[in-house]
Each structure stands twice: as structure tokens, then as C-alpha cells.
PDB file of C-alpha atoms in Angstrom:
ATOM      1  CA  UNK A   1     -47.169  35.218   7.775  1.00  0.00           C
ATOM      2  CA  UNK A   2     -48.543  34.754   4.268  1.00  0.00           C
ATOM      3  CA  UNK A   3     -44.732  35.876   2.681  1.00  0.00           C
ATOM      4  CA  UNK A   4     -43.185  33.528   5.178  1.00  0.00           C
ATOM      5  CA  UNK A   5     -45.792  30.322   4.275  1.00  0.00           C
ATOM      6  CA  UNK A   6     -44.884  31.073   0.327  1.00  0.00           C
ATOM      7  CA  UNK A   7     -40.952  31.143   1.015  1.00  0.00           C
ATOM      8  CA  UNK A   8     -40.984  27.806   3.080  1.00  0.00           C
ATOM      9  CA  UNK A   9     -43.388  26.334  -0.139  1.00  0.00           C
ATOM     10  CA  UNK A  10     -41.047  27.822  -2.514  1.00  0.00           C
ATOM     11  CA  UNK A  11     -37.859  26.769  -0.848  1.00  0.00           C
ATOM     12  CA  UNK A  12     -39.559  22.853  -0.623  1.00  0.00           C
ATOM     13  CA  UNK A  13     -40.067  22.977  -4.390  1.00  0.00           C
ATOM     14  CA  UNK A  14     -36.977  24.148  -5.197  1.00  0.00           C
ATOM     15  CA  UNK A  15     -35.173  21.446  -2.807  1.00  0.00           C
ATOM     16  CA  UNK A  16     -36.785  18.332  -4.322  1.00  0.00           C
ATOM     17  CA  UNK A  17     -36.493  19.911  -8.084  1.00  0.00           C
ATOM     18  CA  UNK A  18     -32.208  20.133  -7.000  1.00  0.00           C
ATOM     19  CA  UNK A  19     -32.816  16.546  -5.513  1.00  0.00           C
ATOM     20  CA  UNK A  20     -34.432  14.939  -8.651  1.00  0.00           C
ATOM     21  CA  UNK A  21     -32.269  16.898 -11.205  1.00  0.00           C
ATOM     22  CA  UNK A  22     -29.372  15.382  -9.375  1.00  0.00           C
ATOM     23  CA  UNK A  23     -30.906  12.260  -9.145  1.00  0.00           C
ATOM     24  CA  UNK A  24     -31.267  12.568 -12.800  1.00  0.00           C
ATOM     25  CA  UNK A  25     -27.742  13.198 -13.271  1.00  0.00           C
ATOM     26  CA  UNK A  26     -26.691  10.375 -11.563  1.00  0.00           C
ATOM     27  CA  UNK A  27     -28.633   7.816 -13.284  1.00  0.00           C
ATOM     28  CA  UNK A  28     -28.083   9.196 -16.420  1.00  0.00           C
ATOM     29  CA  UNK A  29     -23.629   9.034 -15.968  1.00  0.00           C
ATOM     30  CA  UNK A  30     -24.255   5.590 -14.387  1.00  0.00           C
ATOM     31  CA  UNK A  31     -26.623   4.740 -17.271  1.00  0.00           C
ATOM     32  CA  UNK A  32     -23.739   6.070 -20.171  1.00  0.00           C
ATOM     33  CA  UNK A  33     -21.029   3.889 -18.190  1.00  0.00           C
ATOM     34  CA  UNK A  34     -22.964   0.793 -18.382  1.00  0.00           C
ATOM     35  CA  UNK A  35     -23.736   1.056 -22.248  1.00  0.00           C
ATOM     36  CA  UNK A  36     -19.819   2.069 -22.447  1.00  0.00           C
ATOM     37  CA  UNK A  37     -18.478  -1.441 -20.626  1.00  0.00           C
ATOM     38  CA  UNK A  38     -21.653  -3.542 -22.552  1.00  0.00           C
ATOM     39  CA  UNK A  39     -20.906  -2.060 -26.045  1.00  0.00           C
ATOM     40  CA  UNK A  40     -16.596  -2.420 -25.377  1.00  0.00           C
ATOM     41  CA  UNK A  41     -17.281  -6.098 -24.267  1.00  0.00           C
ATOM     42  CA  UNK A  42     -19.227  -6.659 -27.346  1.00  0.00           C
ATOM     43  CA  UNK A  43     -16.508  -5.501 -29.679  1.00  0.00           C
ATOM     44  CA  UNK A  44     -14.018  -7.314 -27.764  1.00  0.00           C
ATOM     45  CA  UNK A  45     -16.497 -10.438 -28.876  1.00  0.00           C
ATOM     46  CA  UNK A  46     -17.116  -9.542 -32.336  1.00  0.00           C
ATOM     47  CA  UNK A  47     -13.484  -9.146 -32.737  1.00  0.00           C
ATOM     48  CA  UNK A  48     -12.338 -12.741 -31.323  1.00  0.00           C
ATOM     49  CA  UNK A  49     -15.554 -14.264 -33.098  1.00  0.00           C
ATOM     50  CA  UNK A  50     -13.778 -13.251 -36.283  1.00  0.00           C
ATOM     51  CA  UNK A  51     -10.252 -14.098 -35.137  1.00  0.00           C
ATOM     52  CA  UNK A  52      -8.023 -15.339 -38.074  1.00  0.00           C
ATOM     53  CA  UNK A  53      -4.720 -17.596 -37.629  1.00  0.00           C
ATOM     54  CA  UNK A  54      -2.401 -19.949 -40.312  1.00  0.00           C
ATOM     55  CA  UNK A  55      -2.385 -23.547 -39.471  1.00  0.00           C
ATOM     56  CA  UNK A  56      -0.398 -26.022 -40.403  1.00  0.00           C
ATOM     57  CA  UNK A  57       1.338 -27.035 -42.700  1.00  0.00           C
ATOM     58  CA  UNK A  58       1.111 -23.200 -44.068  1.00  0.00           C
ATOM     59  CA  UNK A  59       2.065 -22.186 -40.596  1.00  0.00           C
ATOM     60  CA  UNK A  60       5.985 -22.489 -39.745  1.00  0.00           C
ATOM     61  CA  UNK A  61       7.087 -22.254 -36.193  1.00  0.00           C
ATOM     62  CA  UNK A  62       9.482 -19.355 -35.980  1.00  0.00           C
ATOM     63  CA  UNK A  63      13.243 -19.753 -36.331  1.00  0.00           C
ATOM     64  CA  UNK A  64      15.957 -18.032 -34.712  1.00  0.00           C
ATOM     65  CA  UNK A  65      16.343 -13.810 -35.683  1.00  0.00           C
ATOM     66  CA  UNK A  66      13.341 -14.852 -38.107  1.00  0.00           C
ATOM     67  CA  UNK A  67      10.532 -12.376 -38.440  1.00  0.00           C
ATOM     68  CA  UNK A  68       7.243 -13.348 -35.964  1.00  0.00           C
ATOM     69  CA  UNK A  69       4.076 -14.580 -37.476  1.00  0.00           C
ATOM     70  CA  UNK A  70       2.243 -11.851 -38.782  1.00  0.00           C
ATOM     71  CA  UNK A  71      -1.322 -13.773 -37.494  1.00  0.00           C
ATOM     72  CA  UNK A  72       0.125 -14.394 -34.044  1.00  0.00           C
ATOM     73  CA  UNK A  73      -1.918 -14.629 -31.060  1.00  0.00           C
ATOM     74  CA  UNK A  74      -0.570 -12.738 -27.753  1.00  0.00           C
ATOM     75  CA  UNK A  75      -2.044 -11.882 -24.692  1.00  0.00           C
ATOM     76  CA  UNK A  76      -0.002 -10.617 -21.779  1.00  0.00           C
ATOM     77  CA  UNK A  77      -0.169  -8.457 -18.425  1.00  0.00           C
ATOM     78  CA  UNK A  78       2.629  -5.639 -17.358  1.00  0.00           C
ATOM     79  CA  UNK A  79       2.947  -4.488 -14.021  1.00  0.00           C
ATOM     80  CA  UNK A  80       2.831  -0.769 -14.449  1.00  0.00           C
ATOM     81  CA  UNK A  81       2.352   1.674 -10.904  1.00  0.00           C
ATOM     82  CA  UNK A  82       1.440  -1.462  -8.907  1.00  0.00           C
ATOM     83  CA  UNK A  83      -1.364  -2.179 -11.286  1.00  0.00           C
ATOM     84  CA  UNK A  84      -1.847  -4.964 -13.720  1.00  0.00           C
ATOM     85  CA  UNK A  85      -2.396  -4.013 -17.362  1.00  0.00           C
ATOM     86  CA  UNK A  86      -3.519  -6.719 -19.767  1.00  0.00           C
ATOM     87  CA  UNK A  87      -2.935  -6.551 -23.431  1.00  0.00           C
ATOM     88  CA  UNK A  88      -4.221  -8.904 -26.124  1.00  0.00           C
ATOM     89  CA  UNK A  89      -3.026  -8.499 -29.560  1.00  0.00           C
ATOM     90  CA  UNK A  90      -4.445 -10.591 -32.381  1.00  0.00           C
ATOM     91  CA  UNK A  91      -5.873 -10.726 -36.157  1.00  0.00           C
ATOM     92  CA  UNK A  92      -9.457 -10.874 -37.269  1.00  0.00           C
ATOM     93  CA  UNK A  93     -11.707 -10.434 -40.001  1.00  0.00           C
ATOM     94  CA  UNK A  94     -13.088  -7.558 -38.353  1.00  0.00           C
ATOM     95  CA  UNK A  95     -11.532  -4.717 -39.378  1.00  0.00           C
ATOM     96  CA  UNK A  96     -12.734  -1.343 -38.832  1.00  0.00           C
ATOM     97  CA  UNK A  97     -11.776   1.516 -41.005  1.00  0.00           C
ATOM     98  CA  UNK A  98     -11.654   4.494 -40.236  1.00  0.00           C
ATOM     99  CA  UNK A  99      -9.340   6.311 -42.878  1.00  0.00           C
ATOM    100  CA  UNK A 100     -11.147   7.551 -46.597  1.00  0.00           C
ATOM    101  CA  UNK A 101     -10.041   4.678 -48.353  1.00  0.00           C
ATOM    102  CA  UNK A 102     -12.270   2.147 -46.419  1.00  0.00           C
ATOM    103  CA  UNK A 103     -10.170  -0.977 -47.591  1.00  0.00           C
ATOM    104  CA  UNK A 104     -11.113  -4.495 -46.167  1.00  0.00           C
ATOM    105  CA  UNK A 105      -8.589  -7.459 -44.976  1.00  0.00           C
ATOM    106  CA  UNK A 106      -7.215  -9.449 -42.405  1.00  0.00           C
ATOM    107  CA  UNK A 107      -6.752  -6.840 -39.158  1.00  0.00           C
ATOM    108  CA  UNK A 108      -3.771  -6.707 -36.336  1.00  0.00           C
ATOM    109  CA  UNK A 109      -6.125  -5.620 -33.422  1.00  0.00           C
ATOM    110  CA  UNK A 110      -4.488  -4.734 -29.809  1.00  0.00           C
ATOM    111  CA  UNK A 111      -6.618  -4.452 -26.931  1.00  0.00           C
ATOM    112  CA  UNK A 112      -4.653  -2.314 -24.316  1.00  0.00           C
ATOM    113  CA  UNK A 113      -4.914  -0.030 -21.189  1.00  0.00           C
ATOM    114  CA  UNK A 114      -4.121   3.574 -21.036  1.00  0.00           C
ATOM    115  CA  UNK A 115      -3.574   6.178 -18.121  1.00  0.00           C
ATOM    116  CA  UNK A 116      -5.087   9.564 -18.686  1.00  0.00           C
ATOM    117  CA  UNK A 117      -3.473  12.966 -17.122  1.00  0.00           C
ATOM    118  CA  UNK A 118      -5.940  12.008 -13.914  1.00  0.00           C
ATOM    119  CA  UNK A 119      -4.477   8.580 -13.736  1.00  0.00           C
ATOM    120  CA  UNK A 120      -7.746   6.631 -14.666  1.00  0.00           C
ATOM    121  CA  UNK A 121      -7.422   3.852 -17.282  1.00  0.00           C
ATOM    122  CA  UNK A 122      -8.932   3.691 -20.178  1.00  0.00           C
ATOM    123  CA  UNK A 123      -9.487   0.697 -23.374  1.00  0.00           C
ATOM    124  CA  UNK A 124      -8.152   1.513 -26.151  1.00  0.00           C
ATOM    125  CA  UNK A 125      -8.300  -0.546 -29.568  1.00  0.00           C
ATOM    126  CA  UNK A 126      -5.662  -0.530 -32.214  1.00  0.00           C
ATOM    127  CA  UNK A 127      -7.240  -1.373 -35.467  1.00  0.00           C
ATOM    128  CA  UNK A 128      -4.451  -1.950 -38.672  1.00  0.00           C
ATOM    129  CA  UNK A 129      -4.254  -3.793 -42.136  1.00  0.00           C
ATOM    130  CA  UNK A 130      -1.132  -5.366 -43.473  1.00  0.00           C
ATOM    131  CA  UNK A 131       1.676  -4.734 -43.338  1.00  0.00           C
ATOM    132  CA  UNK A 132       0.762  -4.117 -39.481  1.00  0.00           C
ATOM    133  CA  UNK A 133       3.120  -1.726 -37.964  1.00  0.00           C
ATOM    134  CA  UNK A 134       5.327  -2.272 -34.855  1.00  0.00           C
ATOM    135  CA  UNK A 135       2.849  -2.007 -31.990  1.00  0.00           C
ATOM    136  CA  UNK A 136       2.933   1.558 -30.139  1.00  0.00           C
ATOM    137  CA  UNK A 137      -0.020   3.645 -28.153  1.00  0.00           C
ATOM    138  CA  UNK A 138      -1.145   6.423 -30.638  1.00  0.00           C
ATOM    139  CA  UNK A 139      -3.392   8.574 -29.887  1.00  0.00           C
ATOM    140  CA  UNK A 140      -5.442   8.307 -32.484  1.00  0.00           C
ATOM    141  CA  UNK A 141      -6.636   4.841 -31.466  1.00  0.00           C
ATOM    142  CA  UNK A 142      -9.948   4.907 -30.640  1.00  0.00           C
ATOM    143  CA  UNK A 143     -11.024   5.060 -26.864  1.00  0.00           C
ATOM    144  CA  UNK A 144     -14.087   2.147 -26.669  1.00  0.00           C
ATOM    145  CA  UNK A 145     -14.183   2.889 -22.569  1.00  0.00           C
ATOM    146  CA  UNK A 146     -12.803   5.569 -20.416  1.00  0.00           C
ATOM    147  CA  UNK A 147     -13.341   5.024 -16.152  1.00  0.00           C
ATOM    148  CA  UNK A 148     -11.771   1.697 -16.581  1.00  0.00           C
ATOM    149  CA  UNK A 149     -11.039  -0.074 -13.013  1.00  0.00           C
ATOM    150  CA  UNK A 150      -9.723  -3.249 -14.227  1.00  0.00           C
ATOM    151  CA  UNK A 151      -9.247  -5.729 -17.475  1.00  0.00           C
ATOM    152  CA  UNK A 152      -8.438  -9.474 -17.395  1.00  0.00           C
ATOM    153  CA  UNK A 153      -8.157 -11.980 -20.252  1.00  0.00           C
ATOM    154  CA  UNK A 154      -7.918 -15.591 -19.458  1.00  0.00           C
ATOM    155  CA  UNK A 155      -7.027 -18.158 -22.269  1.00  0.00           C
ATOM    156  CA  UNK A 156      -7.805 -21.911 -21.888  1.00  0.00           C
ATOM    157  CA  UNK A 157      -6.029 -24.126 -24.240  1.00  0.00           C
ATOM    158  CA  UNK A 158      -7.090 -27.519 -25.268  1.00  0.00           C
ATOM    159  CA  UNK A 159      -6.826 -29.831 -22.571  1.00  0.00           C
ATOM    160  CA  UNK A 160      -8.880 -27.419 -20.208  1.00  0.00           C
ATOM    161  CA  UNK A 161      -5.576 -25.557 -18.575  1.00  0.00           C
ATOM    162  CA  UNK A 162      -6.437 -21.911 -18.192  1.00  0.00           C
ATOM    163  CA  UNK A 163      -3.739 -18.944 -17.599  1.00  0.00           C
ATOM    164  CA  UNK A 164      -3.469 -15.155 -17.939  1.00  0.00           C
ATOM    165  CA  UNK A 165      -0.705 -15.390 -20.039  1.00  0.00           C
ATOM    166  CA  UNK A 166      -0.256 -16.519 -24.150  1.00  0.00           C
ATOM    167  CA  UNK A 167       2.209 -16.669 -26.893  1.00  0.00           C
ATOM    168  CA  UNK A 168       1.277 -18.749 -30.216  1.00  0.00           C
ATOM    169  CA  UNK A 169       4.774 -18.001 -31.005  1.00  0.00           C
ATOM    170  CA  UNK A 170       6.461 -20.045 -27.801  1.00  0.00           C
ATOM    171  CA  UNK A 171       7.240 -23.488 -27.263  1.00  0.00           C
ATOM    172  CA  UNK A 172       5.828 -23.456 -23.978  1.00  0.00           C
ATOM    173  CA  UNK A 173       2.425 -23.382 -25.843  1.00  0.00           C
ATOM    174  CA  UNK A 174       3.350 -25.795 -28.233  1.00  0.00           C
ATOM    175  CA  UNK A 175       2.967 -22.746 -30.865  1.00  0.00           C
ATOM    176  CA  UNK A 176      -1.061 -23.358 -30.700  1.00  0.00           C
ATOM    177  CA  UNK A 177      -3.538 -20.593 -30.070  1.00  0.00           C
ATOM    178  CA  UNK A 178      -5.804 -20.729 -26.868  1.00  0.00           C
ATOM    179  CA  UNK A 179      -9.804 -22.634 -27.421  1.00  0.00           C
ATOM    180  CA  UNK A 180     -11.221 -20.374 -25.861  1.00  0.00           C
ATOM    181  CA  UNK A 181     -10.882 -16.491 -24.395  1.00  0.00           C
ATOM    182  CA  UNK A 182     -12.558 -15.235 -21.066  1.00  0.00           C
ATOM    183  CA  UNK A 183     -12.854 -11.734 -21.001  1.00  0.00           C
ATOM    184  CA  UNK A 184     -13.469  -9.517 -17.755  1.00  0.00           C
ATOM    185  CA  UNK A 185     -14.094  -5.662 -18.032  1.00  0.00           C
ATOM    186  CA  UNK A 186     -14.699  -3.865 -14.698  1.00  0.00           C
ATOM    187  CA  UNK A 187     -15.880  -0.033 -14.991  1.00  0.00           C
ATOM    188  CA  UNK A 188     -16.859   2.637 -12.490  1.00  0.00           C
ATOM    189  CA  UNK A 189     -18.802   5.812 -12.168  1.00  0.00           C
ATOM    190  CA  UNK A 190     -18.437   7.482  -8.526  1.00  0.00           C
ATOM    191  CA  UNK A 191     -19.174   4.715  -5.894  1.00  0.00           C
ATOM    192  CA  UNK A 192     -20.932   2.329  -8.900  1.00  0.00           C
ATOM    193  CA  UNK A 193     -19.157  -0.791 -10.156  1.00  0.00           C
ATOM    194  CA  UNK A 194     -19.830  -2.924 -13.219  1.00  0.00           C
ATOM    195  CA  UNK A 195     -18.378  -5.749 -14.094  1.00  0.00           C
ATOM    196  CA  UNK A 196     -18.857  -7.336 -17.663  1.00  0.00           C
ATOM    197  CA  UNK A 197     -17.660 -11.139 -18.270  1.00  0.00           C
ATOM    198  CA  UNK A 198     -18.101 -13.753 -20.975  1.00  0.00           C
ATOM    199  CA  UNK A 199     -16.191 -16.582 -22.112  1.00  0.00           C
ATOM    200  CA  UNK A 200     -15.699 -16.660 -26.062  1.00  0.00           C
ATOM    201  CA  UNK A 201     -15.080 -19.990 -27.902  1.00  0.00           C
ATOM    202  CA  UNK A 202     -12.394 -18.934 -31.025  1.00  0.00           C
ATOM    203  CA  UNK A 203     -13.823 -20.461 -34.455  1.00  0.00           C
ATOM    204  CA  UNK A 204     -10.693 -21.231 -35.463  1.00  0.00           C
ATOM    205  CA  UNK A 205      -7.884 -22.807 -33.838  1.00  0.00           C
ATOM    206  CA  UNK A 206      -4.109 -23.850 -33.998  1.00  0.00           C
ATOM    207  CA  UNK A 207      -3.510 -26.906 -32.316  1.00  0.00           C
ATOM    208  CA  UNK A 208      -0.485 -27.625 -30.161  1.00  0.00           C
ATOM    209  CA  UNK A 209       2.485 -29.235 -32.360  1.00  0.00           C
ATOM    210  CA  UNK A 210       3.422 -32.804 -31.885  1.00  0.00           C
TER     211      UNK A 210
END
């Protein structure tokens, strides 16, 4: 009876030691995706805080087989699998570097969406000084979020008009960047979801010609 009592104790503590280690667990992978999504959002921030464009009259609108402006401002979304990915590509002042020299300047920086071998998304940044080369995924561009659900840009131009869409480089937005950037990062972790949103106001603007 005495062997039996001490098994049945034994096999209690061992239960709720399993229960809170995997409670444990748990909270800690929900706890490293949340600091993931708040730390990504807050680059994305920094980055468009610092953004840098030409104005007039320095700025030229682009002509015909001419090369684009190098301090363009393009956001877009591509159907890929049934899925929307955004992509935002822009300069800023706040360049990263990661290579030995550790130069300074004006950065291209592409936000973009990647599928890994499983099929989940992750954010990736591409970080490059001038001359900025055409845009491609590498693989060595950093990975700022991995378990990535969704990602959503929305650019409001001056008169209030908000779309998911931009091209500083088009006509059809009177070759002006957008006043303002919202920015939507959704992440998950099992059955968790976090969503991370906040509306940045660029310091400096291109206004639409004419």
C-alpha cells in the first residue's frame, strides 16, 4: 500500500512538472514571436523616419528608356500561390552595415516576403549603398521575422486618398511620394496571432507635379 501511495505521489509530481515545463515552453516561443513582430515593426519605422527623396527642381521626372530615380519610392503587392506579398522599396538615412568596411550613406532598403522550404513567410530586409544593385532575394539578407502570416503597407498621399499600391516614378501619382505610410505586420506561433500596426508620417516629401 505504502509503494502504491508513493507511485501515485510521484506520478502527480511528475505530471504537473511536464505540465508547467510545457507551459513554460509555450510562453516562452509566444514571448520570442512577439519581441520578433515589435522589434521588425520598429525597424520598418526607423527606416521610413529616415526616408530620403530629391525634390524639385533637382528631381527630373523620368523620360522615355531613361534610367529610374535612384531615390524612388515603390511599394507594391504580387499575387504569388493565392497569397498577397507586399514589397516596399525605398532610400533612407538608415543604413545598416554589415560588411568590414562599415561605410555610411544614403541606403536602397527593400522590405519583402519570402517562402521557406515549409512554405511559411518570412521579412526579409535588403540593406545597400550606391550604386544600389538591381533588386533580387539573396540570401544573405537578413531575416528581421520568420512565422510571418501576413504584411500590408498602405500609402496616403496628400489630399487624404489612401491605396496599397505606389510608384514616385508614375504619372498616375503625379511623380510625388506618399505623406504618410501605414504599416501592418501579422505573426503567429501555433494557434497565437499578433498583429503589429502604426501609421508613420514621412519627414520628407515630394509633392505631386503641377
Amino acid at each position: 500500500m505504502a509503494v502504491f501511495i508513493l507511485a501515485t505521489v510521484i506520478t502527480t509530481v511528475l505530471t504537473s512538472f511536464n505540465m508547467v515545463f510545457s507551459t513554460t515552453g509555450v510562453l516562452e516561443a509566444s514571448a520570442t514571436v512577439f519581441e520578433s513582430g515589435k522589434t521588425s515593426l520598429n525597424r520598418i519605422v526607423h527606416d521610413l523616419e529616415n526616408v530620403f527623396v530629391l525634390d524639385r527642381p533637382i528631381y527630373k521626372p523620368p523620360v522615355v528608356d531613361g534610367p529610374p530615380d535612384p531615390y524612388r519610392f515603390q511599394g507594391s503587392v504580387d499575387s504569388f500561390g493565392g497569397m498577397q506579398l507586399a514589397k516596399l522599396r525605398f532610400t533612407s538615412r538608415a543604413h545598416v552595415p554589415l560588411s568590414p568596411s562599415r561605410r555610411d550613406g544614403i541606403a536602397e532598403i527593400v522590405y519583402y516576403l519570402q517562402k521557406d522550404a515549409d512554405g511559411r513567410l518570412r521579412l526579409k530586409r535588403a540593406d545597400h549603398l550606391y550604386p544600389y544593385p538591381r533588386f533580387e532575394e539573396r540570401s544573405s539578407d537578413p531575416t528581421l521575422c520568420e512565422n510571418v502570416k501576413s504584411l500590408a503597407f498602405e500609402y496616403v498621399d496628400a489630399e487624404g486618398t489612401a491605396t496599397e499600391e505606389w510608384d514616385s516614378e508614375k504619372t498616375k501619382y503625379g511623380f510625388a511620394t506618399p505623406v504618410m505610410v501605414a504599416v501592418r505586420l501579422e505573426v503567429v506561433e501555433a494557434d497565437e496571432a499578433y498583429v503589429f500596426q502604426t501609421t508613420v508620417a514621412l519627414p520628407m516629401l515630394r509633392r505631386k507635379s503641377g
